[in-house]
XYZ file of C-alpha atoms in Angstrom:
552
model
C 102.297 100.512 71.020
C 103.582 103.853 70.087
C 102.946 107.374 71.689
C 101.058 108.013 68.106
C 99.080 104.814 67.460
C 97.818 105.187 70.704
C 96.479 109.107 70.213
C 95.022 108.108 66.805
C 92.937 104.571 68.683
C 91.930 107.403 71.304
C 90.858 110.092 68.252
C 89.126 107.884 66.492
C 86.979 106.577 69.406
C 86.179 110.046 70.020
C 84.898 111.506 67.155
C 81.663 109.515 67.301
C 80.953 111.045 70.789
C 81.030 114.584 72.224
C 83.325 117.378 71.849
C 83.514 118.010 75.892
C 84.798 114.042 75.708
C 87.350 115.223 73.232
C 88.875 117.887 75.284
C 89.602 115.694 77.530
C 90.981 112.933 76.069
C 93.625 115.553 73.991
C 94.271 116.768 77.348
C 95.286 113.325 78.895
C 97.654 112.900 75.835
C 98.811 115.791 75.509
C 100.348 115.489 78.939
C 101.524 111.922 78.219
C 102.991 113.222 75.075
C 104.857 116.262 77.291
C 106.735 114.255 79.960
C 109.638 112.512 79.949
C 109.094 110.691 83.344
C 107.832 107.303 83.195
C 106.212 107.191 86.476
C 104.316 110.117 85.434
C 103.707 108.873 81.947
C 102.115 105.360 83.279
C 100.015 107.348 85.678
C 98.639 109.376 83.246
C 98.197 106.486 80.693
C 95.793 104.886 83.389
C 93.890 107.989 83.924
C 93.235 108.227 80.085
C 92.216 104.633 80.491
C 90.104 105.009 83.389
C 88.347 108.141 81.166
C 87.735 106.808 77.819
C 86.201 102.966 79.353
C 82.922 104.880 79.868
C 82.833 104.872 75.908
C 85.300 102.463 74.242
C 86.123 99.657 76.407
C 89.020 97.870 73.454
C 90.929 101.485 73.679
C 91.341 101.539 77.251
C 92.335 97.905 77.244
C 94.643 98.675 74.398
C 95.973 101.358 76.764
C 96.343 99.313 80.000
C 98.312 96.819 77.567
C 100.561 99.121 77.053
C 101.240 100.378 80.386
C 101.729 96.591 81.286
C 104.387 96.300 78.845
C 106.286 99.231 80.195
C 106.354 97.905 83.533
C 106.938 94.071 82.309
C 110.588 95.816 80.125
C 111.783 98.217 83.340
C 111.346 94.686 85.615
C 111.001 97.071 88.766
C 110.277 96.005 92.085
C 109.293 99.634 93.685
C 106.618 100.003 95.613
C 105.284 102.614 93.291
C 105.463 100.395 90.126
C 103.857 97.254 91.683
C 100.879 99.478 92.780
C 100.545 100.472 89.277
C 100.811 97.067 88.201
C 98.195 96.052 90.608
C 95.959 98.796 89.430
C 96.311 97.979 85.546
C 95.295 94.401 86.458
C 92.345 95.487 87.954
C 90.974 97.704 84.910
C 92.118 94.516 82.411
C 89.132 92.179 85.186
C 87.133 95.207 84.827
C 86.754 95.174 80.873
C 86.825 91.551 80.901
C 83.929 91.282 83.484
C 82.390 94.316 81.234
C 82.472 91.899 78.034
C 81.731 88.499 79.950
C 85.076 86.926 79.782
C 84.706 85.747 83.230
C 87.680 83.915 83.522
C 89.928 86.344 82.499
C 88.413 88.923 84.873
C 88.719 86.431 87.728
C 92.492 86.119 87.560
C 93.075 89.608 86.735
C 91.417 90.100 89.750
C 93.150 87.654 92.098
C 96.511 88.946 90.676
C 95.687 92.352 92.024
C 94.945 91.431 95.518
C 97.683 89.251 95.321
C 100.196 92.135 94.744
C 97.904 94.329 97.389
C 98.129 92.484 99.891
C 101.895 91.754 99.247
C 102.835 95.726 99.542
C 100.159 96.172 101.680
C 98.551 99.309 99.041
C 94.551 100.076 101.078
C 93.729 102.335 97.969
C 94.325 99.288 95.640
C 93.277 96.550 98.171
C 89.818 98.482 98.572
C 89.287 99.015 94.563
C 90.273 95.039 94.005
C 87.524 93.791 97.089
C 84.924 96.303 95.649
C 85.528 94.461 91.964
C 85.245 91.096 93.429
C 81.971 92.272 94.485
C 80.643 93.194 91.279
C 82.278 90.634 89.596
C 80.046 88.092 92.245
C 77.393 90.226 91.713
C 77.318 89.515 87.921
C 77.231 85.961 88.926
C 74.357 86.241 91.527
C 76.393 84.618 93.927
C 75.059 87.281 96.344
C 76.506 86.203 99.408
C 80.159 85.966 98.472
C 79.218 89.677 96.473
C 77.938 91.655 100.050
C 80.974 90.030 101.840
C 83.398 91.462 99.059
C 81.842 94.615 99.608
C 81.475 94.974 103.097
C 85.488 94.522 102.992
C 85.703 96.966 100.589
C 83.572 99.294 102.797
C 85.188 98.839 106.104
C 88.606 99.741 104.115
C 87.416 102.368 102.064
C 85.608 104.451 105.238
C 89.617 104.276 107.434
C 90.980 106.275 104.196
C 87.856 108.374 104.376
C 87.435 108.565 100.374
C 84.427 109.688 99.776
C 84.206 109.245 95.913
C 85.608 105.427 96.363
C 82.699 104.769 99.424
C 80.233 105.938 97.772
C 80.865 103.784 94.797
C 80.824 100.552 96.898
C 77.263 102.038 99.203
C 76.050 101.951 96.077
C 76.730 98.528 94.572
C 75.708 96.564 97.945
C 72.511 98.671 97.515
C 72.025 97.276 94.504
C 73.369 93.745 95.452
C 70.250 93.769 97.988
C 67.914 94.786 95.700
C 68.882 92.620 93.573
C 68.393 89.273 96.293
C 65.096 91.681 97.000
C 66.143 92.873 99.944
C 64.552 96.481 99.311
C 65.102 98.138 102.823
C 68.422 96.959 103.302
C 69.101 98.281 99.749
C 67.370 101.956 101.024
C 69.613 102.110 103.942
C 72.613 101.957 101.476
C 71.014 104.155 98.845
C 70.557 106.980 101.986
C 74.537 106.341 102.893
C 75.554 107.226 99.488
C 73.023 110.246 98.702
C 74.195 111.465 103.010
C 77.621 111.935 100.908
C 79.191 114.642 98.768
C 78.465 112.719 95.595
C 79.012 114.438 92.296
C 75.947 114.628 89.077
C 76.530 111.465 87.666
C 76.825 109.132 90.767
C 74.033 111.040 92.370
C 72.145 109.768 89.095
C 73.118 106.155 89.264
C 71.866 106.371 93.062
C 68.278 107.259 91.514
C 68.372 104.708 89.149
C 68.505 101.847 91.397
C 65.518 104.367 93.963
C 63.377 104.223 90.609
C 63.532 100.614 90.343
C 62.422 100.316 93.667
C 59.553 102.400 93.312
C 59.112 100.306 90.365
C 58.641 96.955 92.526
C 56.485 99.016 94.990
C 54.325 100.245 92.325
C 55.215 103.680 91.820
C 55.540 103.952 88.093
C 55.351 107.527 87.380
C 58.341 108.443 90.331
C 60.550 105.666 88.350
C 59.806 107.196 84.622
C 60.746 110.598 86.004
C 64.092 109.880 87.436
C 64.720 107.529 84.478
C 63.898 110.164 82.062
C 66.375 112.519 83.905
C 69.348 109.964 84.335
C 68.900 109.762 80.482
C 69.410 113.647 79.849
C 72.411 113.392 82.602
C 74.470 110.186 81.248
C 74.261 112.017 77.442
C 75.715 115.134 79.303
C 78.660 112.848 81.172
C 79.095 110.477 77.907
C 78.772 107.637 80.179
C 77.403 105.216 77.707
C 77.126 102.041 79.937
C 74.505 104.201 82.471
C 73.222 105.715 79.683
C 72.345 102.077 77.601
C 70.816 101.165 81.343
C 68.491 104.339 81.370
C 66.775 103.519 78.015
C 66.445 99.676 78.927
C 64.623 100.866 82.292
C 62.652 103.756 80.331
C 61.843 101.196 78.268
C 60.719 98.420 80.004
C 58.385 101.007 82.364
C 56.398 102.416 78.999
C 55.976 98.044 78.395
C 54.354 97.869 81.675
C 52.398 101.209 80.767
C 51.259 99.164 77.529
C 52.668 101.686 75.489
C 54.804 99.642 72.985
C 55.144 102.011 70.175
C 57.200 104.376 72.461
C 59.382 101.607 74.589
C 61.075 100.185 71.279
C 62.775 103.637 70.635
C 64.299 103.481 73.605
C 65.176 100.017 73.214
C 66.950 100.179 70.158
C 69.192 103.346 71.655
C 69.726 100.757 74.450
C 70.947 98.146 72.603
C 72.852 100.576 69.814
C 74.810 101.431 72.425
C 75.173 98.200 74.780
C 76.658 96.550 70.837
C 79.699 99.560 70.922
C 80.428 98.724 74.632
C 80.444 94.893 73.437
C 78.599 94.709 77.027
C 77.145 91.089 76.783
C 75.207 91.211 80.216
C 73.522 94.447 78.892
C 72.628 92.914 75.834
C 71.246 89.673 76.780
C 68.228 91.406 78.456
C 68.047 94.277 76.031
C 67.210 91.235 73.363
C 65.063 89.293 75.049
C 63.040 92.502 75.839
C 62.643 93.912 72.257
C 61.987 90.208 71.228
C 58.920 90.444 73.670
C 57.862 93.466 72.162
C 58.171 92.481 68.673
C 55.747 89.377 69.893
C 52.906 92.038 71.102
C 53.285 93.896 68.094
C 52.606 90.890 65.894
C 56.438 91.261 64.301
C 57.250 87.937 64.538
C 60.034 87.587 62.036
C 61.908 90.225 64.426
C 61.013 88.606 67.383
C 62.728 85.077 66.196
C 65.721 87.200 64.800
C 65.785 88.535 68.072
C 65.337 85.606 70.154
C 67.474 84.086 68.582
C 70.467 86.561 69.670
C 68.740 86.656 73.221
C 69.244 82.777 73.675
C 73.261 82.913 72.037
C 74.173 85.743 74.534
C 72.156 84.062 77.311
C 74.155 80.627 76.772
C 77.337 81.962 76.401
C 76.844 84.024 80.137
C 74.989 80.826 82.065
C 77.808 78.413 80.821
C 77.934 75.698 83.313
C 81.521 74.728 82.081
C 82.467 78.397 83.374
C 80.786 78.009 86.682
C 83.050 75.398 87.054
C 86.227 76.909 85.946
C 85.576 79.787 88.315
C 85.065 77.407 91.059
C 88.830 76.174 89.900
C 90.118 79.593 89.479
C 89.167 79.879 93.120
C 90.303 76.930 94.843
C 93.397 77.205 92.809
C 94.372 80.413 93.800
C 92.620 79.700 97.629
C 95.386 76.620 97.608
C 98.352 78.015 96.074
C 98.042 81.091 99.148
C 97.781 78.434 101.485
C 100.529 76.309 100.688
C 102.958 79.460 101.195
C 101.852 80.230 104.256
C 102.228 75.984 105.228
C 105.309 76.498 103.999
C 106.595 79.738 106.030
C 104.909 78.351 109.016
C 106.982 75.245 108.686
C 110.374 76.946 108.239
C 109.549 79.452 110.941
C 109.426 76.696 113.457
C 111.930 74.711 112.540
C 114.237 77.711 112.764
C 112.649 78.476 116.254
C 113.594 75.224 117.173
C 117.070 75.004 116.359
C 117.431 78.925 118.261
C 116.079 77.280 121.315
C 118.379 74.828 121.077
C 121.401 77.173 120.359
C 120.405 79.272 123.408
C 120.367 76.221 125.503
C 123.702 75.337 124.508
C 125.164 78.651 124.623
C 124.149 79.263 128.199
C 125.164 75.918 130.009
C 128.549 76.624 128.442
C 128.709 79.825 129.763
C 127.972 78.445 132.485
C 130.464 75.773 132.998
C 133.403 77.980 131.766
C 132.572 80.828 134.072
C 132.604 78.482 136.937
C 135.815 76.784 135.400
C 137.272 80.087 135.294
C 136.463 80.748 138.660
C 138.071 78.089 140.349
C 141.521 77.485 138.800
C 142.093 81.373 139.712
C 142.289 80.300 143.385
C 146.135 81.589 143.731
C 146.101 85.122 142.199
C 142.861 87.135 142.368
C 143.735 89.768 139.846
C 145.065 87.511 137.445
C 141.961 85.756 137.716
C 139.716 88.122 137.027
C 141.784 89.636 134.225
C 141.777 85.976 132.768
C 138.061 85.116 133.443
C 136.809 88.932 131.909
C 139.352 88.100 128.358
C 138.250 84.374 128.328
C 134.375 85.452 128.839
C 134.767 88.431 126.352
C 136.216 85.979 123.618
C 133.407 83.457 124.762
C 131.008 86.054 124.180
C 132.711 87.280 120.713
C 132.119 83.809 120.272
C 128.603 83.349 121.016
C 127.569 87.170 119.456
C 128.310 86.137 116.144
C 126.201 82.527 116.320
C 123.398 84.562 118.030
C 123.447 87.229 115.231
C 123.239 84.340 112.332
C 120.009 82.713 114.570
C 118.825 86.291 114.405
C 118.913 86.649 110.523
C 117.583 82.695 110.065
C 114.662 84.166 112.778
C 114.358 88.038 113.677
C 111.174 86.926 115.638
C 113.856 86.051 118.442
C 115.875 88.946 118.279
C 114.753 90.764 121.884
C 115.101 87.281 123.489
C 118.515 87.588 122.089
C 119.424 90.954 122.804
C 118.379 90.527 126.839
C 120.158 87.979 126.736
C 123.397 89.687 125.582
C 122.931 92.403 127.470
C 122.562 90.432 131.000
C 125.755 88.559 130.263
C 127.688 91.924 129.565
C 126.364 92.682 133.174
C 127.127 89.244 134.819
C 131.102 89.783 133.615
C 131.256 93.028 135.041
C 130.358 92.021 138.977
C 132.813 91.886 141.230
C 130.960 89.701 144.040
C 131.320 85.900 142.956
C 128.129 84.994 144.855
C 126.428 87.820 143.032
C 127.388 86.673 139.636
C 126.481 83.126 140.350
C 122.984 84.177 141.356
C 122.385 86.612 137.955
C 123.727 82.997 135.918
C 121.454 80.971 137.854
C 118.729 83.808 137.271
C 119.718 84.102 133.113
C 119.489 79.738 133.072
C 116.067 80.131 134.070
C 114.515 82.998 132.128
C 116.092 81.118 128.984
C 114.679 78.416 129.842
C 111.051 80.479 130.316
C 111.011 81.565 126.838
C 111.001 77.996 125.323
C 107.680 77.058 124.372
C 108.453 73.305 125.713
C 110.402 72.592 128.700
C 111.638 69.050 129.002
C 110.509 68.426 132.727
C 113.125 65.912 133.766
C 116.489 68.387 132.378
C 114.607 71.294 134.385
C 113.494 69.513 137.422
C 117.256 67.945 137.769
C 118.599 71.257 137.568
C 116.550 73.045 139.989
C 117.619 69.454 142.702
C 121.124 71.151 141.590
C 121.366 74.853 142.330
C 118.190 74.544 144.979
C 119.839 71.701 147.378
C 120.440 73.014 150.261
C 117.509 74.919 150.137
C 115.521 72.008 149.483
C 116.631 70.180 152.449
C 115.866 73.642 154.933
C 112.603 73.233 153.508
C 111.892 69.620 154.108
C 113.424 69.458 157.479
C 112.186 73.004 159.076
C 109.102 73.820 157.529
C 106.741 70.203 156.870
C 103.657 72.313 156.377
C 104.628 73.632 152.906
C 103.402 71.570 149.860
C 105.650 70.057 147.312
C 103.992 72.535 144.718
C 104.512 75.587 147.560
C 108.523 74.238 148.019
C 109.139 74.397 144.082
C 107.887 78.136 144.052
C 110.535 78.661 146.886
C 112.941 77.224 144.824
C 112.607 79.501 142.099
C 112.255 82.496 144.409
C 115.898 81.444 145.411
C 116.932 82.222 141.855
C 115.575 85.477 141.698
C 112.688 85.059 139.354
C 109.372 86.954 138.859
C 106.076 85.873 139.607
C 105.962 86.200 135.531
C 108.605 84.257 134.599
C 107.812 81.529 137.566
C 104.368 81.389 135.677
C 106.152 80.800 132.461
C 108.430 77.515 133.770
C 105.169 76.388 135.263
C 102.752 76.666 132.473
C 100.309 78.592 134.846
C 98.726 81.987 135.236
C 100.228 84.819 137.291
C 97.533 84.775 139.323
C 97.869 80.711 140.113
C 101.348 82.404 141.125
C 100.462 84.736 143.373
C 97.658 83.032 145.161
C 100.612 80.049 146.046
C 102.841 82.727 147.491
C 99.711 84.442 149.686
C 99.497 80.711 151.380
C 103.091 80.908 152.036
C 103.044 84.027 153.577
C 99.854 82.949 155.333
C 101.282 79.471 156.499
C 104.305 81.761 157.749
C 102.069 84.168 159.574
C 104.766 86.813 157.530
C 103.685 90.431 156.648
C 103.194 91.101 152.907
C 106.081 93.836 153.321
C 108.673 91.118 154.145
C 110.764 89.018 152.505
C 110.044 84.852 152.031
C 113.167 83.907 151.317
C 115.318 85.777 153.589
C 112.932 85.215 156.418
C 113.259 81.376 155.883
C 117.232 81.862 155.777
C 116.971 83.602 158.844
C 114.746 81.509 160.590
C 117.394 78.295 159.594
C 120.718 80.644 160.653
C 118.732 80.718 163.988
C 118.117 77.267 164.539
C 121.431 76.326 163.714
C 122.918 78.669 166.489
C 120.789 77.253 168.829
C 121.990 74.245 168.273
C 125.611 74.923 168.418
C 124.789 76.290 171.790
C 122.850 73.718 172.753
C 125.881 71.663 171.971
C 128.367 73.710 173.550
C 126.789 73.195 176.603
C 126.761 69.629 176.642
């Protein structure tokens, strides 16, 4: 729609209402009409949308339209543009909910959280949960309503917006007192009124206080703040609040038995519920004045009436629409869940396959380092120069097949980094023995960070690289368990207690209470070293028996 259509829809809705309402609406398009910027333009668009819903719902809509076609023709993907995407679709569920096409409002609604939640926007995530609320509300399915809300809440008091909390204080309030839940509903009402609220919310707070000195009996407190709210609402132009004052004025002078004065109001209620095209206003409007027509012996009215009542009142309590909102859930409920399936599936498949890759990686390392190492017998220098080149092109190598696991899977991108980085420091020792400890060391921690070890590979290996070890152990110390001899072993290899707990699918402190027994069993100091005591211990024994040998 043009820039021109758009101001005469907007004049013409206008005209009927106050000047004030006027000003402001020029104002809005005035500014629209001024820039040149589109991200300024479809900002300002939804403000002007925002302003004139209070009095013409098919303008704004007609407005949001056309700030959905913008976006729909530029095809961005910024941040910016999909947050005012998400906020358009969540004015389109608010008319729609506004003129009962419940449906509609429902996937409007789901296709804002949707894009929310996607970008991650708290401002529009907050304003979606908060018209999921209402939108339950309308529905009286009060539980799912209080639990959109309390979301709404718990978002909306981290950005510490006051206008946006006190909107949603007071819609649970009225969500409680509308499962008759009064006090809960006052401890709401006294959050919103504890706020800096401005004329007309402060109004809509006393509305729902008057119907609940309504239920308690307190007629004339609930006709004076109705009266007021009406006086406030024609000030503000806010037409919806303003068709709810006369229906409550109203209905209080039927309880008063004072007929003659209740229709007035009624007919200004439903006048203006007819302009909004506001169905769930209307429904009770007609079934009121219908009433009312009955006591007054105006029967023909009262059919006529009734008669619109029970067409408004079907179309709302369809039970055909019940169930295609139950679909509209599930669907939506099912098609988020198979994504995630989906991504979950991938992720570990990928994991898988980088486990595997590791493994691979490393016990080739392995074997060419040590390959390396002995053919190089005959000229150390030449040897080393050979081994660092060969490793460096191994590692070239193995960098670029580590990097393309990293894209498939950045969750496993410090496992690989450590991992690069400790090999870059194995190459560069000079002691053999050293760098054949820091392998061992790097096989094992690998091996740590895979969330299944296969027990017979791992347990072979350790017989490996832990031999001679293992047969100190069995020969010179008997008193240590078989559990106490494999935490030895991987002491030998230079891991932590944390990675040890790791291998061994066991708590750190399982660790450490194994390793106080050894120490105990050893009658060792907590300042000394296991492992070289044990060596120790076994150098000494095997000098005594040289000597003992010797001197035979």
């Amino acid at each position: 729609m043009k820039l021109s259509q758009l101001i005469g829809l907007v004049l013409l809705t206008s005209i009927s209402y106050s000047q004030t309402q006027d000003s402001i609406a020029l104002s809005f398009l005035q500014k629209i009409k001024a820039t040149t910027n589109d991200s300024v333009k479809i900002n300002l668009e939804l403000q002007l949308a925002n302003r004139t819903r209070f009095f013409d719902i098919d303008t704004s809509r007609t407005i949001v339209n056309n700030v959905l076609e913008t976006l729909k023709h530029k095809g961005s993907q910024s941040y910016y543009y999909k947050k005012q995407k998400a906020k358009a679709l969540n004015y389109l569920g608010m008319f729609d909910w506004q003129q009962d096409k419940t449906d509609e409002a429902l996937y409007h609604y789901f296709g804002a959280l949707d894009i929310c939640e996607a970008i991650q926007d708290s401002t529009g995530l907050g304003l979606t949960l908060h018209n999921l609320g209402m939108f339950y509300r309308t529905q009286k399915d009060y539980t799912k309503s209080k639990q959109y809300f309390r979301k709404a809440i718990t978002i909306r008091e981290s950005l510490k917006s006051v206008t946006d909390l006190a909107v949603s204080y007071h819609m649970l309030a009225n969500t409680y007192y509308n499962n008759k839940q009064n006090d809960s509903s006052l401890i709401y009402i006294n959050k919103v009124k504890a706020l800096p609220i401005s004329k007309r919310r402060e109004a809509t707070v006393n509305g729902t206080m008057a119907a609940i000195h309504y239920a308690s009996g307190a007629l004339d407190k609930a006709m004076g703040i109705y009266k007021e709210n009406i006086a406030i609402f024609k000030a503000v132009n806010d037409q919806t609040e303003l068709s709810i004052s006369h229906s409550n004025t109203a209905f209080l002078y039927t309880a008063l038995k004072d007929n003659d004065v209740a229709l007035p109001h009624l007919d200004s209620a439903i006048f203006i519920a007819e302009k909004l095209k506001d169905r769930d206003l209307l429904v009770g409007q007609y079934s009121n004045r219908s009433s009312l027509y009955r006591k007054q012996k105006r029967y023909a009215e009262a059919l006529d009436d009734y008669k619109i009542y029970k067409a408004y009142y079907d179309s709302i309590n369809d039970t055909k629409k019940a169930k295609r909102i139950t679909a509209l859930e599930l669907s939506h409920k099912f098609e988020k869940e198979k994504l995630a399936d989906h991504l979950t599936i991938e992720n570990e498949a990928t994991m898988h396959k980088l486990y595997f890759l590791l493994f691979v990686l490393t016990v080739l390392m392995s074997v060419i380092i040590l390959w390396l190492y002995r053919k190089n017998t005959k000229n150390k220098l030449e040897k080393e120069q050979l081994g660092k080149l060969r490793t460096e092109l191994e590692l070239l190598t193995q960098e670029k097949e580590l990097k393309r696991a990293v894209v498939e899977n950045s969750l496993r991108q410090e496992v690989l980094h450590n991992t690069l980085g400790r090999i870059k420091n194995i190459i560069k020792l000079e002691d053999s023995k050293k760098r054949k400890i820091e392998l061992q060391s790097l096989f094992a921690t690998l091996l740590s960070e895979k969330t299944e070890v296969d027990a017979t590979s791992f347990q072979d290996y350790l017989n490996k690289v832990c031999r001679n070890f293992k047969v100190t152990l069995n020969t010179q110390f008997p008193q240590f368990t078989e559990k106490e001899k494999q935490i030895l072993c991987f002491m030998t290899l230079d891991l932590n207690t944390t990675e040890i707990s790791k291998l061994l699918n066991t708590t750190v402190s399982a660790i450490k209470s194994i390793r106080h027994r050894i120490r105990k069993k050893l009658s060792l100091d907590s300042n000394k070293d296991i492992i070289e005591f044990i060596a120790n211990r076994n150098d000494d024994i095997d000098l005594k028996s040289r000597q003992v040998s010797g001197f035979r």
